Amino acid sequence: MRSKKKSILSLDKFIIKSLYEKNTGYYMSKNPFGKKGDFITSPNISILFSEMLAIWVISFWKNLNEPKKLNIIEMGAGNGEMINIISKTFEKFPIINSVCKIYILEKSPYLKKIQKEKLKHKKIYWINNLNKIKNGPNIFLANEFLDALPIKQFFKKNESWLERKVKFEGIYPKNFYNIKSNIKRIEKKIGYEISKNQDFIEISEDAVKYIEVISNKINRFGGGLLIIDYGYKEKKMKNTLRGIQNHKIVNILSNYKKCDITYSLAFDFLKEIGKKFNLKVAGITTQRNFLKSLGIMERAEIISKNLSFTKKANIYYRINKLIDKKFMGEIFKVMLLTNNKTKFNIGFKSD
Ligand SMILES: C[S@@+](CC[C@H](N)C(=O)[O-])C[C@H]1O[C@@H](n2cnc3c(N)ncnc32)[C@H](O)[C@@H]1O
């Protein structure tokens, strides 16, 4: 009997294969969003989330002295729900509606199709590369985007660094496999001494590249990058890699191509990368503080005034999911990166 061919893939390549392999990858063949899907994102829990973002964008535009042109770029738009509600909210503010141009950067052709169907009556531009945007100011919105990018992991053992890889037998992943690694080479590539004071590293090289491209645009034309995601503020990095299927954590090897693969952002690392590219943290807070300081409770009161008890309860039940400390309120953080000249901290004031 012939033995199965063995091969080894780096963790980030494994994640790309699992999520984006043509026709069979997780994001290439199914719509994972919602109660019946594998996970649910804030815009799909309550429209008030995206309404608050729309209000925040308008405040930022005002702070930029109401420029005649403004680009809004959603990074990874999922099923298109967030930008759908943002652009609907803009319709109530004709000035902003006439100055802003909305872009979506989306990798999955399958999700792009779903977005195009949902947004068919809106004027939206799809792009595959951020360099298609040649002017500004630009506001980049990244809700659960960076956590969908592939990562690498490294462990320190007896003063040397090992990289975690995945061993395949035939076409299936078998087990994790650690290989001695030259961490200095990685540090040279990203231009940051990531191993300092760490004994474990979890890093997305793609996230670093995106922040570099975005920082060039923000430094040149103004604007900002708003990151909303699972994550922690501590300097010490943690192993947070996980598979998500049917709203539960699952093994990423045995559920190859059948689960989402995600991780929690190390916000301190993102801050340092932002600094390296001349961006500053204009604000960092929890999702709870951000949405509350933008007035989510007041908005809920207005829209639920004449509703039945059941409908009212539903609105508050959904808001609770977004802001309660037990759900997404604290584990989700919001961070705004801007250039050094910009002074804007709406949504971050209470911290
Ligand atoms: C977890 S979903 C979040 C969707 C949406 N922002 C929301 O909040 O509902 C991640 C999205 O990012 C997209 N994505 C992942 N990597 C990408 C990349 N490198 N470039 C563009 N889109 C990407 C995925 O296809 C998906 O649409």
Short mmCIF file of C-alpha atoms and ligand atoms in Angstrom, two decimals:
data_model
loop_
_atom_site.label_atom_id
_atom_site.label_comp_id
_atom_site.label_asym_id
_atom_site.label_seq_id
_atom_site.Cartn_x
_atom_site.Cartn_y
_atom_site.Cartn_z
CA MET A 1 0.00 0.00 0.00
CA ARG A 2 1.36 3.44 -0.94
CA SER A 3 1.74 5.82 2.01
CA LYS A 4 -0.05 9.20 1.87
CA LYS A 5 2.07 12.16 0.80
CA LYS A 6 3.11 14.27 3.79
CA SER A 7 3.59 18.01 3.59
CA ILE A 8 3.99 20.90 6.00
CA LEU A 9 2.30 24.31 5.71
CA SER A 10 2.94 27.43 7.74
CA LEU A 11 -0.02 28.35 9.97
CA ASP A 12 -0.97 31.44 7.93
CA LYS A 13 -0.91 29.46 4.66
CA PHE A 14 -3.04 26.76 6.32
CA ILE A 15 -5.59 29.41 7.40
CA ILE A 16 -5.77 30.90 3.89
CA LYS A 17 -6.28 27.43 2.39
CA SER A 18 -8.94 26.57 4.92
CA LEU A 19 -10.87 29.84 4.51
CA TYR A 20 -10.24 30.87 0.91
CA GLU A 21 -9.28 27.88 -1.26
CA LYS A 22 -11.15 28.22 -4.57
CA ASN A 23 -14.69 26.77 -4.36
CA THR A 24 -14.06 24.73 -1.20
CA GLY A 25 -12.70 27.29 1.34
CA TYR A 26 -14.96 28.27 4.24
CA TYR A 27 -15.61 31.84 3.00
CA MET A 28 -15.89 30.70 -0.66
CA SER A 29 -18.87 28.47 -0.37
CA LYS A 30 -21.23 29.51 2.42
CA ASN A 31 -22.85 32.46 4.14
CA PRO A 32 -21.69 32.03 7.75
CA PHE A 33 -23.53 35.02 9.27
CA GLY A 34 -26.57 34.98 11.55
CA LYS A 35 -28.40 32.76 13.97
CA LYS A 36 -28.52 29.82 11.56
CA GLY A 37 -24.90 30.38 10.48
CA ASP A 38 -21.73 29.88 12.49
CA PHE A 39 -21.37 33.32 14.06
CA ILE A 40 -23.10 36.66 14.26
CA THR A 41 -21.46 40.07 13.98
CA SER A 42 -22.67 43.29 15.64
CA PRO A 43 -24.34 44.78 12.51
CA ASN A 44 -26.42 41.60 12.26
CA ILE A 45 -27.49 41.80 15.91
CA SER A 46 -28.94 45.31 15.82
CA ILE A 47 -29.22 48.04 13.19
CA LEU A 48 -28.42 50.52 15.96
CA PHE A 49 -24.78 49.42 15.83
CA SER A 50 -24.41 50.64 12.22
CA GLU A 51 -26.53 53.73 12.91
CA MET A 52 -24.08 54.72 15.67
CA LEU A 53 -21.20 54.21 13.22
CA ALA A 54 -22.98 56.47 10.69
CA ILE A 55 -23.34 59.18 13.34
CA TRP A 56 -19.68 58.73 14.29
CA VAL A 57 -18.59 59.10 10.62
CA ILE A 58 -20.65 62.30 10.28
CA SER A 59 -19.03 63.73 13.46
CA PHE A 60 -15.59 62.87 12.10
CA TRP A 61 -16.42 64.57 8.77
CA LYS A 62 -17.52 67.70 10.65
CA ASN A 63 -14.29 67.61 12.64
CA LEU A 64 -12.33 67.48 9.36
CA ASN A 65 -14.03 70.81 8.49
CA GLU A 66 -16.67 69.25 6.27
CA PRO A 67 -14.51 68.43 3.22
CA LYS A 68 -16.29 68.32 -0.16
CA LYS A 69 -15.08 64.76 -0.68
CA LEU A 70 -14.90 61.89 1.77
CA ASN A 71 -14.15 58.23 1.10
CA ILE A 72 -15.55 55.59 3.40
CA ILE A 73 -14.01 52.18 3.02
CA GLU A 74 -15.42 49.10 4.66
CA MET A 75 -12.72 46.49 5.09
CA GLY A 76 -14.29 43.03 4.59
CA ALA A 77 -18.04 43.60 4.41
CA GLY A 78 -19.43 40.11 5.20
CA ASN A 79 -23.09 40.04 4.17
CA GLY A 80 -23.14 43.84 3.56
CA GLU A 81 -25.46 44.64 6.44
CA MET A 82 -23.26 47.30 8.10
CA ILE A 83 -22.72 49.44 5.02
CA ASN A 84 -26.38 48.97 4.06
CA ILE A 85 -27.55 50.63 7.29
CA ILE A 86 -24.77 53.25 7.26
CA SER A 87 -25.75 54.37 3.77
CA LYS A 88 -29.48 54.28 4.71
CA THR A 89 -28.72 56.54 7.68
CA PHE A 90 -26.77 58.92 5.42
CA GLU A 91 -29.91 59.37 3.32
CA LYS A 92 -31.31 61.36 6.25
CA PHE A 93 -28.27 63.68 6.05
CA PRO A 94 -28.27 64.87 2.42
CA ILE A 95 -24.96 66.80 2.70
CA ILE A 96 -22.90 63.83 3.81
CA ASN A 97 -24.69 61.70 1.28
CA SER A 98 -23.59 63.99 -1.52
CA VAL A 99 -19.92 64.24 -0.47
CA CYS A 100 -19.12 60.67 0.41
CA LYS A 101 -18.05 57.83 -1.81
CA ILE A 102 -18.40 54.35 -0.32
CA TYR A 103 -15.97 51.53 -1.10
CA ILE A 104 -15.90 47.89 -0.05
CA LEU A 105 -12.69 45.88 0.02
CA GLU A 106 -13.74 42.22 -0.15
CA LYS A 107 -11.69 39.11 -0.77
CA SER A 108 -14.41 36.46 -1.08
CA PRO A 109 -16.15 36.41 -4.51
CA TYR A 110 -18.98 34.47 -2.87
CA LEU A 111 -19.63 37.16 -0.21
CA LYS A 112 -19.12 39.90 -2.82
CA LYS A 113 -22.05 38.43 -4.75
CA ILE A 114 -24.23 38.51 -1.62
CA GLN A 115 -23.16 42.12 -0.94
CA LYS A 116 -23.90 43.20 -4.52
CA GLU A 117 -27.38 41.72 -4.33
CA LYS A 118 -28.16 43.34 -0.97
CA LEU A 119 -26.72 46.72 -2.01
CA LYS A 120 -27.92 46.73 -5.60
CA HIS A 121 -29.78 50.04 -5.21
CA LYS A 122 -26.83 51.82 -3.58
CA LYS A 123 -23.89 53.57 -5.17
CA ILE A 124 -20.99 51.50 -3.87
CA TYR A 125 -17.60 50.70 -5.40
CA TRP A 126 -15.96 47.30 -4.86
CA ILE A 127 -12.18 47.19 -4.86
CA ASN A 128 -9.57 44.43 -4.55
CA ASN A 129 -6.74 46.71 -3.59
CA LEU A 130 -6.61 49.81 -1.36
CA ASN A 131 -4.27 51.52 -3.84
CA LYS A 132 -7.32 52.03 -6.08
CA ILE A 133 -8.14 54.91 -3.70
CA LYS A 134 -6.17 57.89 -4.96
CA ASN A 135 -7.53 60.77 -2.86
CA GLY A 136 -9.13 61.50 0.49
CA PRO A 137 -9.79 62.08 3.34
CA ASN A 138 -10.50 58.41 4.00
CA ILE A 139 -12.31 56.74 6.86
CA PHE A 140 -11.53 53.04 7.04
CA LEU A 141 -14.03 50.91 8.97
CA ALA A 142 -12.77 47.51 10.11
CA ASN A 143 -15.38 45.63 12.11
CA GLU A 144 -14.17 42.06 12.66
CA PHE A 145 -11.81 42.41 9.70
CA LEU A 146 -8.33 42.06 11.21
CA ASP A 147 -9.41 38.95 13.14
CA ALA A 148 -10.20 37.28 9.80
CA LEU A 149 -6.63 37.68 8.50
CA PRO A 150 -4.19 34.75 8.65
CA ILE A 151 -1.70 34.62 11.52
CA LYS A 152 1.58 32.99 12.43
CA GLN A 153 2.44 31.74 15.94
CA PHE A 154 5.82 31.41 17.64
CA PHE A 155 6.81 29.85 21.01
CA LYS A 156 9.94 30.40 23.02
CA LYS A 157 11.55 27.16 24.21
CA ASN A 158 14.97 26.98 25.91
CA GLU A 159 15.83 30.47 24.64
CA SER A 160 15.07 29.59 21.01
CA TRP A 161 11.96 30.40 19.01
CA LEU A 162 9.81 27.74 17.35
CA GLU A 163 7.21 28.40 14.67
CA ARG A 164 3.96 26.47 14.76
CA LYS A 165 3.13 24.80 11.43
CA VAL A 166 0.57 22.27 10.22
CA LYS A 167 1.44 18.79 8.97
CA PHE A 168 -0.76 17.35 6.21
CA GLU A 169 -1.25 13.71 5.29
CA GLY A 170 -2.58 13.65 1.76
CA ILE A 171 -5.14 16.45 1.49
CA TYR A 172 -6.05 16.55 5.20
CA PRO A 173 -4.32 18.35 8.08
CA LYS A 174 -3.06 15.89 10.68
CA ASN A 175 -1.37 17.76 13.51
CA PHE A 176 0.53 20.88 14.55
CA TYR A 177 4.27 20.72 14.07
CA ASN A 178 6.84 23.07 15.61
CA ILE A 179 9.95 24.06 13.67
CA LYS A 180 12.94 26.14 14.79
CA SER A 181 12.54 29.65 13.48
CA ASN A 182 14.61 32.72 12.85
CA ILE A 183 12.54 35.35 14.65
CA LYS A 184 14.98 38.11 13.66
CA ARG A 185 14.04 37.55 10.02
CA ILE A 186 10.34 38.09 10.83
CA GLU A 187 11.24 41.17 12.89
CA LYS A 188 13.23 42.58 9.99
CA LYS A 189 10.29 41.96 7.66
CA ILE A 190 7.78 43.81 9.85
CA GLY A 191 10.33 46.37 11.11
CA TYR A 192 9.48 45.84 14.78
CA GLU A 193 11.15 43.89 17.58
CA ILE A 194 8.12 41.80 18.40
CA SER A 195 9.95 39.19 20.54
CA LYS A 196 10.99 41.76 23.16
CA ASN A 197 9.52 40.75 26.56
CA GLN A 198 7.46 37.95 24.98
CA ASP A 199 7.61 34.17 25.20
CA PHE A 200 4.73 33.65 22.79
CA ILE A 201 3.88 35.58 19.62
CA GLU A 202 0.71 35.67 17.53
CA ILE A 203 1.00 37.95 14.54
CA SER A 204 -0.70 38.72 11.25
CA GLU A 205 1.80 39.98 8.68
CA ASP A 206 -1.18 40.94 6.48
CA ALA A 207 -2.50 43.21 9.25
CA VAL A 208 0.88 44.97 9.36
CA LYS A 209 0.79 45.43 5.57
CA TYR A 210 -2.75 46.82 5.66
CA ILE A 211 -1.85 49.28 8.42
CA GLU A 212 1.15 50.43 6.38
CA VAL A 213 -0.94 51.10 3.24
CA ILE A 214 -3.71 52.77 5.27
CA SER A 215 -1.22 54.91 7.20
CA ASN A 216 0.21 56.26 3.92
CA LYS A 217 -3.28 57.41 2.94
CA ILE A 218 -4.14 58.84 6.36
CA ASN A 219 -0.84 60.71 6.58
CA ARG A 220 -1.29 62.11 3.08
CA PHE A 221 -5.02 62.87 2.94
CA GLY A 222 -6.29 62.76 6.55
CA GLY A 223 -8.98 60.55 8.03
CA GLY A 224 -8.66 57.49 10.24
CA LEU A 225 -8.83 53.74 10.73
CA LEU A 226 -11.53 52.53 13.11
CA ILE A 227 -10.88 48.99 14.35
CA ILE A 228 -13.66 47.15 16.19
CA ASP A 229 -12.77 43.64 17.23
CA TYR A 230 -12.29 40.96 19.88
CA GLY A 231 -9.07 41.70 21.66
CA TYR A 232 -7.00 42.58 24.70
CA LYS A 233 -4.89 45.54 25.78
CA GLU A 234 -2.17 43.70 27.74
CA LYS A 235 1.36 43.84 26.33
CA LYS A 236 1.98 40.10 26.79
CA MET A 237 0.68 38.18 23.80
CA LYS A 238 -1.70 35.26 24.24
CA ASN A 239 -2.56 32.14 22.24
CA THR A 240 -6.08 32.96 21.06
CA LEU A 241 -6.35 31.01 17.80
CA ARG A 242 -9.71 29.24 17.52
CA GLY A 243 -12.22 27.75 15.12
CA ILE A 244 -15.88 28.82 15.30
CA GLN A 245 -18.71 26.64 14.10
CA ASN A 246 -22.37 26.86 15.01
CA HIS A 247 -21.53 29.59 17.59
CA LYS A 248 -19.08 27.26 19.44
CA ILE A 249 -15.29 26.96 19.62
CA VAL A 250 -14.02 23.97 17.61
CA ASN A 251 -10.72 22.38 16.58
CA ILE A 252 -9.37 24.03 13.41
CA LEU A 253 -7.68 20.88 12.10
CA SER A 254 -10.55 18.41 12.43
CA ASN A 255 -12.98 21.03 11.09
CA TYR A 256 -10.77 21.96 8.14
CA LYS A 257 -12.69 24.23 5.69
CA LYS A 258 -15.86 23.79 7.79
CA CYS A 259 -15.30 26.44 10.46
CA ASP A 260 -14.30 30.08 10.64
CA ILE A 261 -10.77 30.60 11.97
CA THR A 262 -10.20 33.63 14.12
CA TYR A 263 -8.09 35.11 16.91
CA SER A 264 -8.18 38.05 19.33
CA LEU A 265 -6.29 41.21 18.47
CA ALA A 266 -3.32 42.32 20.57
CA PHE A 267 -4.23 46.02 20.60
CA ASP A 268 -0.90 47.04 22.12
CA PHE A 269 0.92 45.49 19.16
CA LEU A 270 -1.40 47.30 16.70
CA LYS A 271 -0.71 50.54 18.55
CA GLU A 272 3.06 50.02 18.16
CA ILE A 273 2.67 49.20 14.45
CA GLY A 274 0.52 52.31 14.02
CA LYS A 275 3.24 54.38 15.76
CA LYS A 276 5.90 52.92 13.46
CA PHE A 277 3.91 54.28 10.50
CA ASN A 278 3.38 57.70 12.14
CA LEU A 279 -0.18 57.11 13.32
CA LYS A 280 -1.41 57.84 16.81
CA VAL A 281 -4.07 56.15 18.89
CA ALA A 282 -6.74 58.86 18.98
CA GLY A 283 -8.82 56.63 21.23
CA ILE A 284 -9.21 53.11 22.56
CA THR A 285 -12.18 51.91 24.57
CA THR A 286 -14.65 49.05 24.95
CA GLN A 287 -17.53 48.53 22.52
CA ARG A 288 -19.84 49.26 25.47
CA ASN A 289 -18.36 52.72 26.12
CA PHE A 290 -18.13 53.55 22.45
CA LEU A 291 -21.78 52.76 21.66
CA LYS A 292 -23.09 54.29 24.88
CA SER A 293 -21.19 57.52 24.42
CA LEU A 294 -22.54 57.80 20.87
CA GLY A 295 -26.04 57.60 22.31
CA ILE A 296 -27.26 54.07 21.56
CA MET A 297 -29.59 54.08 24.61
CA GLU A 298 -31.14 57.44 23.70
CA ARG A 299 -31.67 56.27 20.11
CA ALA A 300 -33.33 53.07 21.37
CA GLU A 301 -35.68 55.13 23.52
CA ILE A 302 -36.71 57.27 20.54
CA ILE A 303 -37.37 54.40 18.15
CA SER A 304 -39.18 52.25 20.69
CA LYS A 305 -41.53 54.95 21.99
CA ASN A 306 -44.69 53.82 20.26
CA LEU A 307 -43.86 50.16 19.87
CA SER A 308 -45.52 47.17 21.52
CA PHE A 309 -43.88 45.70 24.60
CA THR A 310 -42.54 42.69 22.66
CA LYS A 311 -40.93 44.84 19.98
CA LYS A 312 -39.46 47.18 22.58
CA ALA A 313 -38.06 44.21 24.53
CA ASN A 314 -36.49 42.87 21.35
CA ILE A 315 -34.66 46.16 20.70
CA TYR A 316 -33.23 46.24 24.23
CA TYR A 317 -32.38 42.52 24.18
CA ARG A 318 -30.26 43.11 21.08
CA ILE A 319 -28.57 46.22 22.47
CA ASN A 320 -27.75 44.24 25.58
CA LYS A 321 -25.86 41.69 23.45
CA LEU A 322 -23.74 44.52 22.05
CA ILE A 323 -22.97 46.37 25.29
CA ASP A 324 -23.32 43.96 28.20
CA LYS A 325 -20.05 43.05 29.91
CA LYS A 326 -21.04 39.35 29.75
CA PHE A 327 -21.49 39.44 25.96
CA MET A 328 -19.71 41.75 23.48
CA GLY A 329 -19.51 44.88 25.64
CA GLU A 330 -16.00 44.45 27.05
CA ILE A 331 -14.32 41.74 25.03
CA PHE A 332 -14.83 43.89 21.92
CA LYS A 333 -12.58 46.94 21.83
CA VAL A 334 -12.71 49.98 19.58
CA MET A 335 -9.52 51.74 18.50
CA LEU A 336 -9.10 54.80 16.30
CA LEU A 337 -5.81 55.47 14.53
CA THR A 338 -5.31 58.91 12.95
CA ASN A 339 -2.40 61.08 11.85
CA ASN A 340 -0.73 63.24 14.47
CA LYS A 341 -2.51 66.45 13.41
CA THR A 342 -6.06 65.17 13.83
CA LYS A 343 -7.84 65.96 17.07
CA PHE A 344 -11.00 63.89 17.29
CA ASN A 345 -12.17 61.66 20.11
CA ILE A 346 -15.95 61.32 19.83
CA GLY A 347 -16.93 57.89 21.12
CA PHE A 348 -13.83 57.65 23.33
CA LYS A 349 -14.39 60.51 25.76
CA SER A 350 -15.42 58.53 28.83
CA ASP A 351 -12.10 56.59 28.93
C1 LIG B 1 -15.80 38.18 10.08
S1 LIG B 1 -16.26 38.89 8.60
C2 LIG B 1 -16.79 40.51 9.12
C3 LIG B 1 -17.83 41.09 8.21
C4 LIG B 1 -18.40 42.47 8.51
N1 LIG B 1 -17.38 43.48 8.69
C5 LIG B 1 -19.35 42.44 9.69
O1 LIG B 1 -19.05 43.07 10.70
O2 LIG B 1 -20.42 41.80 9.60
C6 LIG B 1 -14.73 39.18 7.76
C7 LIG B 1 -14.88 39.70 6.35
O3 LIG B 1 -13.59 40.09 5.85
C8 LIG B 1 -13.39 39.52 4.56
N2 LIG B 1 -11.93 39.39 4.36
C9 LIG B 1 -11.06 38.59 5.02
N3 LIG B 1 -9.80 38.78 4.59
C10 LIG B 1 -9.86 39.75 3.65
C11 LIG B 1 -8.87 40.42 2.86
N4 LIG B 1 -7.58 40.12 2.93
N5 LIG B 1 -9.28 41.40 2.02
C12 LIG B 1 -10.60 41.73 1.95
N6 LIG B 1 -11.58 41.12 2.66
C13 LIG B 1 -11.21 40.14 3.51
C14 LIG B 1 -14.16 38.22 4.63
O4 LIG B 1 -14.40 37.65 3.37
C15 LIG B 1 -15.43 38.71 5.33
O5 LIG B 1 -16.27 39.39 4.45
#
